[in-house]
XYZ file of C-alpha atoms in Angstrom:
474
model
C -4.038 -1.318 6.675
C -3.554 -4.118 9.207
C -3.164 -3.027 12.825
C -1.890 -5.551 15.332
C -0.294 -5.686 18.770
C 1.706 -8.916 18.549
C 3.890 -8.300 21.596
C 4.437 -6.364 24.798
C 7.560 -5.132 26.583
C 8.283 -4.321 30.192
C 9.849 -0.850 30.289
C 11.369 1.300 33.009
C 9.667 4.554 33.903
C 11.263 7.850 34.904
C 11.003 7.149 38.637
C 12.443 3.646 38.411
C 9.081 1.901 38.248
C 8.181 -0.454 35.435
C 5.241 -0.518 33.055
C 3.988 -2.618 30.147
C 4.418 -1.129 26.677
C 2.217 -2.370 23.841
C 3.903 -2.554 20.431
C 1.506 -1.426 17.708
C 2.403 -2.857 14.310
C 1.040 -1.630 10.982
C 1.351 -4.133 8.146
C 3.548 -6.284 10.414
C 6.085 -3.451 10.973
C 6.507 -1.717 14.336
C 4.829 1.694 14.221
C 4.922 2.794 17.856
C 5.031 1.754 21.511
C 2.263 2.992 23.793
C 1.118 2.540 27.364
C -2.367 1.474 28.374
C -2.946 4.940 29.823
C -2.189 6.567 26.445
C -4.723 4.376 24.652
C -7.219 5.006 27.432
C -6.756 8.749 26.908
C -7.357 8.322 23.176
C -10.476 6.276 23.896
C -11.863 8.935 26.215
C -11.227 11.652 23.610
C -12.966 9.641 20.894
C -15.898 8.867 23.206
C -16.271 12.546 24.087
C -16.202 13.565 20.436
C -18.312 10.817 18.879
C -20.411 9.384 21.724
C -20.644 5.986 23.423
C -22.699 4.377 20.671
C -19.955 4.768 18.051
C -16.838 3.871 20.017
C -15.945 0.168 20.415
C -15.502 -1.428 23.823
C -12.263 -0.672 25.666
C -10.598 -3.038 28.182
C -11.299 -1.863 31.755
C -8.774 -0.600 34.268
C -7.346 -2.979 36.867
C -6.650 -1.981 40.474
C -3.842 -4.447 41.106
C -0.738 -5.332 39.115
C -1.616 -7.538 36.149
C -0.506 -11.135 36.002
C 1.163 -12.373 32.779
C -2.144 -13.962 31.740
C -3.981 -10.687 32.330
C -1.359 -8.770 30.331
C -1.902 -11.166 27.442
C -5.661 -10.749 27.730
C -5.301 -6.965 27.677
C -2.988 -7.161 24.644
C -5.625 -9.115 22.736
C -8.380 -6.701 23.787
C -6.362 -3.620 22.807
C -5.497 -5.176 19.457
C -9.175 -5.759 18.706
C -9.934 -2.213 19.841
C -7.343 -0.690 17.501
C -8.570 -2.820 14.602
C -12.180 -1.837 15.263
C -11.337 1.878 15.400
C -9.314 1.670 12.204
C -12.038 -0.272 10.390
C -14.677 2.309 11.302
C -14.865 4.716 8.317
C -15.416 7.728 10.580
C -13.099 6.947 13.500
C -10.309 5.451 11.396
C -10.118 8.541 9.185
C -10.427 11.041 12.029
C -7.654 13.536 12.684
C -7.868 12.617 16.377
C -6.893 9.009 15.682
C -4.281 9.841 13.032
C -2.572 12.559 15.095
C -2.341 10.178 18.066
C -0.520 7.627 15.906
C 1.812 10.254 14.404
C 2.783 11.596 17.814
C 3.296 8.090 19.194
C 5.458 7.156 16.195
C 7.711 10.179 16.668
C 8.023 9.610 20.434
C 8.805 5.911 19.977
C 11.619 6.608 17.515
C 12.827 9.550 19.644
C 13.228 11.843 16.654
C 12.985 15.548 17.569
C 11.047 17.989 15.421
C 13.506 19.758 13.143
C 13.963 20.754 9.526
C 15.597 18.065 7.398
C 16.120 17.243 3.701
C 14.211 14.246 2.366
C 14.844 12.533 -0.960
C 11.818 11.538 -3.029
C 12.454 9.307 -6.033
C 10.611 9.880 -9.302
C 12.320 6.929 -10.968
C 15.393 4.805 -10.355
C 17.630 7.566 -11.739
C 15.742 10.703 -10.748
C 14.931 12.205 -7.396
C 14.089 15.530 -5.824
C 15.100 16.743 -2.388
C 12.545 18.637 -0.326
C 13.055 20.464 2.941
C 10.493 19.277 5.473
C 9.962 18.933 9.195
C 10.494 15.530 10.756
C 6.962 15.925 12.134
C 5.399 16.555 8.702
C 2.681 14.060 7.838
C 2.287 12.366 4.466
C 0.048 15.059 2.999
C 2.563 17.760 3.994
C 5.411 15.942 2.257
C 3.337 15.350 -0.868
C 2.514 19.056 -0.914
C 6.213 19.918 -0.606
C 7.067 17.622 -3.523
C 4.307 19.123 -5.662
C 5.564 22.604 -4.847
C 9.141 21.669 -5.695
C 8.089 20.233 -9.050
C 5.576 23.014 -9.763
C 2.804 20.419 -9.964
C -0.637 22.068 -9.489
C -2.494 21.197 -6.292
C -5.440 19.702 -8.154
C -3.075 17.279 -9.940
C -1.115 16.378 -6.805
C -4.151 14.331 -5.757
C -3.487 11.971 -8.656
C -0.165 10.967 -7.068
C 0.841 9.311 -3.809
C 3.988 8.584 -1.848
C 5.036 4.957 -1.533
C 7.585 3.215 0.640
C 9.635 0.976 -1.654
C 12.552 -1.380 -1.227
C 15.263 -2.020 -3.799
C 16.676 -5.538 -3.781
C 20.275 -6.560 -4.413
C 19.286 -7.482 -7.974
C 17.831 -4.030 -8.569
C 14.257 -5.278 -8.326
C 11.687 -2.927 -6.822
C 9.227 -3.938 -4.111
C 6.316 -1.674 -3.243
C 5.983 -2.064 0.508
C 3.006 0.204 1.081
C 1.407 3.541 0.335
C 2.261 6.081 3.027
C -0.772 6.974 5.131
C -2.121 10.005 6.973
C -1.292 8.483 10.357
C 2.462 8.330 9.770
C 5.401 10.669 9.349
C 7.266 9.773 6.131
C 10.685 10.882 7.398
C 10.287 8.846 10.586
C 8.894 5.837 8.695
C 11.816 5.568 6.285
C 14.641 6.452 8.699
C 13.387 4.099 11.422
C 13.997 1.163 9.056
C 17.731 1.987 9.220
C 18.471 0.554 5.784
C 19.520 2.172 2.523
C 17.364 -0.369 0.674
C 14.234 1.608 1.574
C 13.250 4.950 0.116
C 10.158 6.988 -0.713
C 8.888 7.191 -4.288
C 6.247 9.292 -6.021
C 3.874 7.377 -8.281
C 0.431 7.879 -9.765
C -2.226 6.418 -7.477
C -5.163 5.873 -9.838
C -5.994 2.890 -12.041
C -8.280 4.182 -14.816
C -6.073 5.250 -17.726
C -8.753 7.773 -18.756
C -7.350 10.013 -16.000
C -4.004 10.090 -17.823
C -5.411 12.794 -20.095
C -5.967 15.116 -17.115
C -2.382 14.584 -15.977
C -0.853 14.958 -19.448
C -2.505 18.350 -19.992
C 0.059 19.745 -17.551
C 3.763 19.883 -18.437
C 4.981 18.559 -15.087
C 2.253 15.927 -14.937
C 3.196 14.746 -18.428
C 6.857 14.456 -17.474
C 6.025 12.508 -14.298
C 3.772 10.074 -16.128
C 6.312 9.683 -18.922
C 9.130 8.992 -16.460
C 7.051 6.395 -14.629
C 6.079 4.689 -17.880
C 9.684 4.418 -19.052
C 10.694 3.005 -15.648
C 7.925 0.396 -15.787
C 9.114 -0.716 -19.233
C 12.727 -0.935 -18.091
C 11.855 -3.110 -15.088
C 9.723 -5.400 -17.277
C 6.352 -4.456 -15.828
C 5.016 -3.406 -19.257
C 5.441 -5.959 -22.043
C 7.034 -4.631 -25.221
C 7.909 -6.655 -28.312
C 10.677 -5.693 -30.729
C 8.438 -3.843 -33.171
C 6.747 -1.855 -30.400
C 10.150 -1.108 -28.906
C 11.325 0.413 -32.191
C 8.216 2.604 -32.325
C 8.686 3.750 -28.750
C 12.359 4.526 -29.240
C 11.504 6.579 -32.323
C 8.938 8.576 -30.327
C 11.519 9.124 -27.587
C 14.044 10.464 -30.057
C 11.426 12.891 -31.375
C 10.507 13.981 -27.851
C 6.879 12.940 -28.457
C 5.997 12.113 -24.859
C 2.219 12.132 -25.240
C 2.345 9.838 -28.242
C 4.802 7.618 -26.354
C 2.328 7.262 -23.468
C -0.627 6.769 -25.822
C 1.166 3.867 -27.479
C 2.094 2.403 -24.090
C -1.555 2.548 -23.029
C -2.232 -0.114 -25.671
C 0.461 -2.420 -24.269
C -0.076 -5.270 -21.864
C 0.209 -4.386 -18.142
C 0.365 -0.626 -18.669
C -0.331 1.021 -15.310
C 0.005 -2.244 -13.364
C 2.007 -2.719 -10.158
C 3.886 -6.001 -10.149
C 4.500 -7.837 -6.890
C 7.336 -10.129 -5.878
C 7.071 -13.863 -6.718
C 4.569 -15.593 -4.452
C 2.644 -18.850 -3.987
C -1.017 -19.449 -4.814
C -3.501 -22.313 -4.608
C -4.988 -21.517 -8.020
C -5.377 -23.396 -10.263
C -3.835 -25.907 -7.835
C -2.000 -25.785 -4.532
C 1.677 -24.867 -4.383
C 1.832 -22.936 -7.648
C 4.454 -20.218 -7.948
C 3.113 -17.033 -9.463
C 3.769 -13.442 -10.442
C 0.785 -11.300 -9.448
C 0.159 -7.817 -10.847
C -2.541 -5.293 -9.962
C -4.084 -2.981 -12.544
C -7.064 -2.383 -14.818
C -9.405 -3.299 -11.918
C -8.024 -6.814 -11.693
C -5.348 -9.083 -10.267
C -3.390 -10.754 -13.046
C -1.773 -14.153 -12.403
C 1.179 -15.578 -14.311
C 1.315 -19.068 -12.823
C 3.936 -21.772 -13.065
C 2.297 -25.153 -12.540
C 4.067 -28.090 -10.850
C 4.580 -29.617 -14.324
C 6.496 -26.434 -15.343
C 3.663 -25.315 -17.647
C 2.980 -21.555 -17.648
C -0.572 -20.203 -17.457
C -2.023 -16.740 -17.197
C -5.372 -15.333 -16.158
C -7.081 -12.380 -14.494
C -9.511 -11.890 -11.622
C -11.729 -8.798 -11.902
C -12.327 -6.895 -8.674
C -16.005 -6.511 -9.621
C -16.404 -10.297 -9.452
C -14.796 -10.625 -6.024
C -17.499 -11.147 -3.440
C -15.114 -10.316 -0.590
C -11.475 -10.641 0.421
C -9.433 -10.861 3.590
C -5.846 -10.810 4.746
C -4.730 -13.162 7.500
C -1.466 -13.152 9.412
C 0.121 -15.931 11.418
C 3.373 -16.476 13.269
C 5.618 -19.084 11.670
C 8.596 -20.394 13.718
C 11.937 -20.102 11.950
C 15.209 -21.656 13.077
C 18.525 -21.098 11.279
C 16.758 -19.727 8.223
C 14.405 -22.685 7.822
C 10.924 -23.452 9.018
C 10.817 -24.934 12.494
C 8.259 -27.031 14.330
C 9.111 -25.341 17.632
C 6.579 -22.913 19.085
C 7.223 -19.193 18.672
C 8.048 -18.886 22.356
C 11.187 -20.971 21.840
C 12.163 -20.047 18.280
C 12.421 -16.942 16.167
C 9.168 -16.260 14.306
C 8.292 -14.502 11.097
C 4.903 -13.273 9.968
C 3.142 -15.225 7.240
C 0.598 -13.163 5.289
C -2.124 -14.475 3.019
C -4.637 -12.702 0.811
C -7.760 -14.727 0.082
C -10.665 -13.612 -2.085
C -13.957 -15.277 -2.960
C -14.425 -15.103 -6.711
C -17.475 -15.593 -8.917
C -16.082 -18.165 -11.348
C -19.419 -18.689 -13.058
C -23.044 -17.753 -12.511
C -23.590 -20.094 -9.567
C -20.048 -20.967 -8.506
C -17.939 -19.071 -5.980
C -14.398 -20.170 -5.204
C -11.791 -18.982 -2.722
C -8.362 -18.141 -4.166
C -5.430 -17.678 -1.784
C -2.111 -15.880 -2.320
C 0.735 -16.290 0.175
C 2.951 -13.221 -0.037
C 4.681 -10.672 2.231
C 2.893 -8.092 0.042
C -0.581 -9.473 0.755
C -1.611 -6.268 2.528
C -0.374 -4.117 -0.352
C -2.433 -6.289 -2.709
C -5.469 -5.753 -0.496
C -4.912 -1.988 -0.518
C -4.765 -2.057 -4.321
C -8.077 -3.934 -4.472
C -9.655 -1.485 -2.048
C -8.465 1.514 -4.044
C -9.847 -0.009 -7.241
C -13.256 -0.377 -5.602
C -13.076 3.162 -4.204
C -12.238 4.546 -7.636
C -15.051 2.612 -9.307
C -17.475 3.829 -6.644
C -16.479 7.450 -7.268
C -16.796 7.032 -11.010
C -20.150 5.255 -10.676
C -21.523 8.133 -8.591
C -20.338 10.673 -11.150
C -17.655 12.081 -8.854
C -13.998 12.923 -9.451
C -10.838 11.552 -7.877
C -9.272 14.990 -7.800
C -8.212 15.959 -4.290
C -7.139 19.427 -3.270
C -4.341 19.319 -0.749
C -4.868 21.019 2.555
C -3.201 24.461 2.629
C -0.612 25.124 5.299
C -1.487 27.645 7.992
C 0.520 30.851 8.271
C 3.815 30.433 10.052
C 4.520 26.973 8.643
C 7.878 25.913 7.300
C 8.944 28.045 4.317
C 9.420 25.979 1.177
C 12.129 26.599 -1.355
C 10.959 28.691 -4.291
C 13.292 26.938 -6.695
C 11.655 24.440 -9.020
C 13.217 21.237 -10.229
C 11.938 19.953 -13.537
C 11.514 16.256 -14.221
C 14.243 15.243 -16.612
C 13.609 12.914 -19.519
C 14.941 9.404 -18.894
C 17.479 7.889 -21.298
C 16.375 5.969 -24.355
C 14.940 2.512 -23.828
C 17.199 -0.514 -23.894
C 16.292 -3.486 -26.038
C 13.400 -5.559 -24.680
C 14.202 -8.520 -22.435
C 14.138 -11.623 -24.681
C 13.509 -13.921 -21.701
C 10.396 -11.997 -20.666
C 9.040 -12.147 -24.221
C 9.576 -15.911 -24.283
C 7.583 -16.403 -21.099
C 4.638 -14.570 -22.603
C 4.673 -16.814 -25.668
C 4.586 -19.876 -23.407
C 1.590 -18.537 -21.494
C -1.885 -19.912 -22.033
C -5.061 -18.403 -20.699
C -6.675 -19.679 -17.530
C -10.365 -20.365 -17.845
C -12.028 -17.241 -16.471
C -15.332 -15.447 -16.719
C -15.861 -12.093 -18.379
C -17.018 -8.970 -16.598
C -20.792 -8.926 -16.250
C -21.452 -5.895 -14.101
C -21.234 -5.342 -10.392
C -21.496 -8.162 -7.890
C -22.978 -7.686 -4.453
C -22.774 -9.227 -1.032
C -24.709 -9.041 2.198
C -21.845 -10.307 4.311
C -20.685 -8.374 7.356
C -17.264 -6.796 7.692
C -16.012 -8.643 10.772
C -12.867 -7.913 12.712
C -11.628 -10.874 14.704
C -8.294 -12.302 15.655
C -5.673 -11.735 12.992
C -8.244 -11.523 10.201
C -9.382 -8.319 8.569
C -11.540 -7.872 5.540
C -11.559 -5.705 2.461
C -14.571 -4.070 0.975
C -17.046 -6.302 -0.715
C -17.675 -5.261 -4.284
C -19.603 -2.023 -3.948
C -21.070 -2.965 -0.554
C -19.763 -2.541 2.969
C -17.155 -0.025 4.070
C -13.617 -1.016 4.931
C -10.241 0.751 4.810
C -10.025 3.978 2.840
C -6.405 3.526 1.907
C -5.675 4.796 -1.531
């Protein structure tokens, strides 16, 4: 997750005095507003708990009122501090840090703690409503959804909550996976748009784990519903013959066999991102990027209108980074004016260094508003491979609520079967036939890197393949 403090605001205090508020953004979206004194308090708590040697440097207090230049300097220092804390595997995952961000988010949005209903979508047509507290964190909401669906705790760890946006054309954009440091109700309502909602989706990549999920009735229904939705939105490629087989299995109610057949289809279990721009195989190429099967898949349209396709395995990525920059915009078009005199938007880029051949590394860059989500997917793939390599399991038992917590409804809501599949999209099938493979190398084991995981400016780095420790996001 990318933490930044791109701006400050002068606010009025209770006694009429003014103070500087620092706007903390996560993935380029405002998360909370905090004062210097609040961050100083957090720093002192972390230092007391973990010691001086672990905690990064914190900007010092000033006796006199800060000048505009000093405010800007402090903003930059606090931004680096927040990034350093988040990047640290111990500090960034600590309850102390996460609870500070949750409290600050709730105070910033001025949402009182109360019981509310929250809709969680299982597919475009299906949703469940859970009763939660506005102050419930992501894990609490996931637990409430699992309880409502009668999904066992040990299987709930296979699923995650995602913030998604539905476009005017019905297209679905995965904005991000909801994290431990945020309150889902506050996150979705603060956007003040009906385009955004929270969805439940499986959060693993290895299809071998599907068997664990399908052994449970509710897990099977959830996976089946997701698979049908992915086919309907064109994320999984299905030809006419395969479509007939799938429809026949649907009519018979053979959900396991339906999923087993889908596992053999192209892009099963992938997340598809919105159209973007890449510099591979040449600059200015428009592309559709999908994440799945421990790779990023590119469907590229070259300047000569030729279509090409290829994949980049995460195990051959030496490192990756996401960079953000402010791009001036005037009247809906790019402007040459500085951001101080024109409206700006954030430009995000994901760049990864890829082992093209035995002795050749090459940087590949993707320009996309979903660059951070792509990075999170790569990180989660590496995390999952690391767990599997060590002989561990991705199962996660949810934390149990203490006595006296909000009483959940005892009524269960089963996952309904989606309607039969429509005919496959002929246009999508035609694109696939036009595609030709990019020259790419095959998987040859695990690559390594001795590079450091730096945090500087607006850059932040993902994990290097099986070395280094970065975000622990999925």
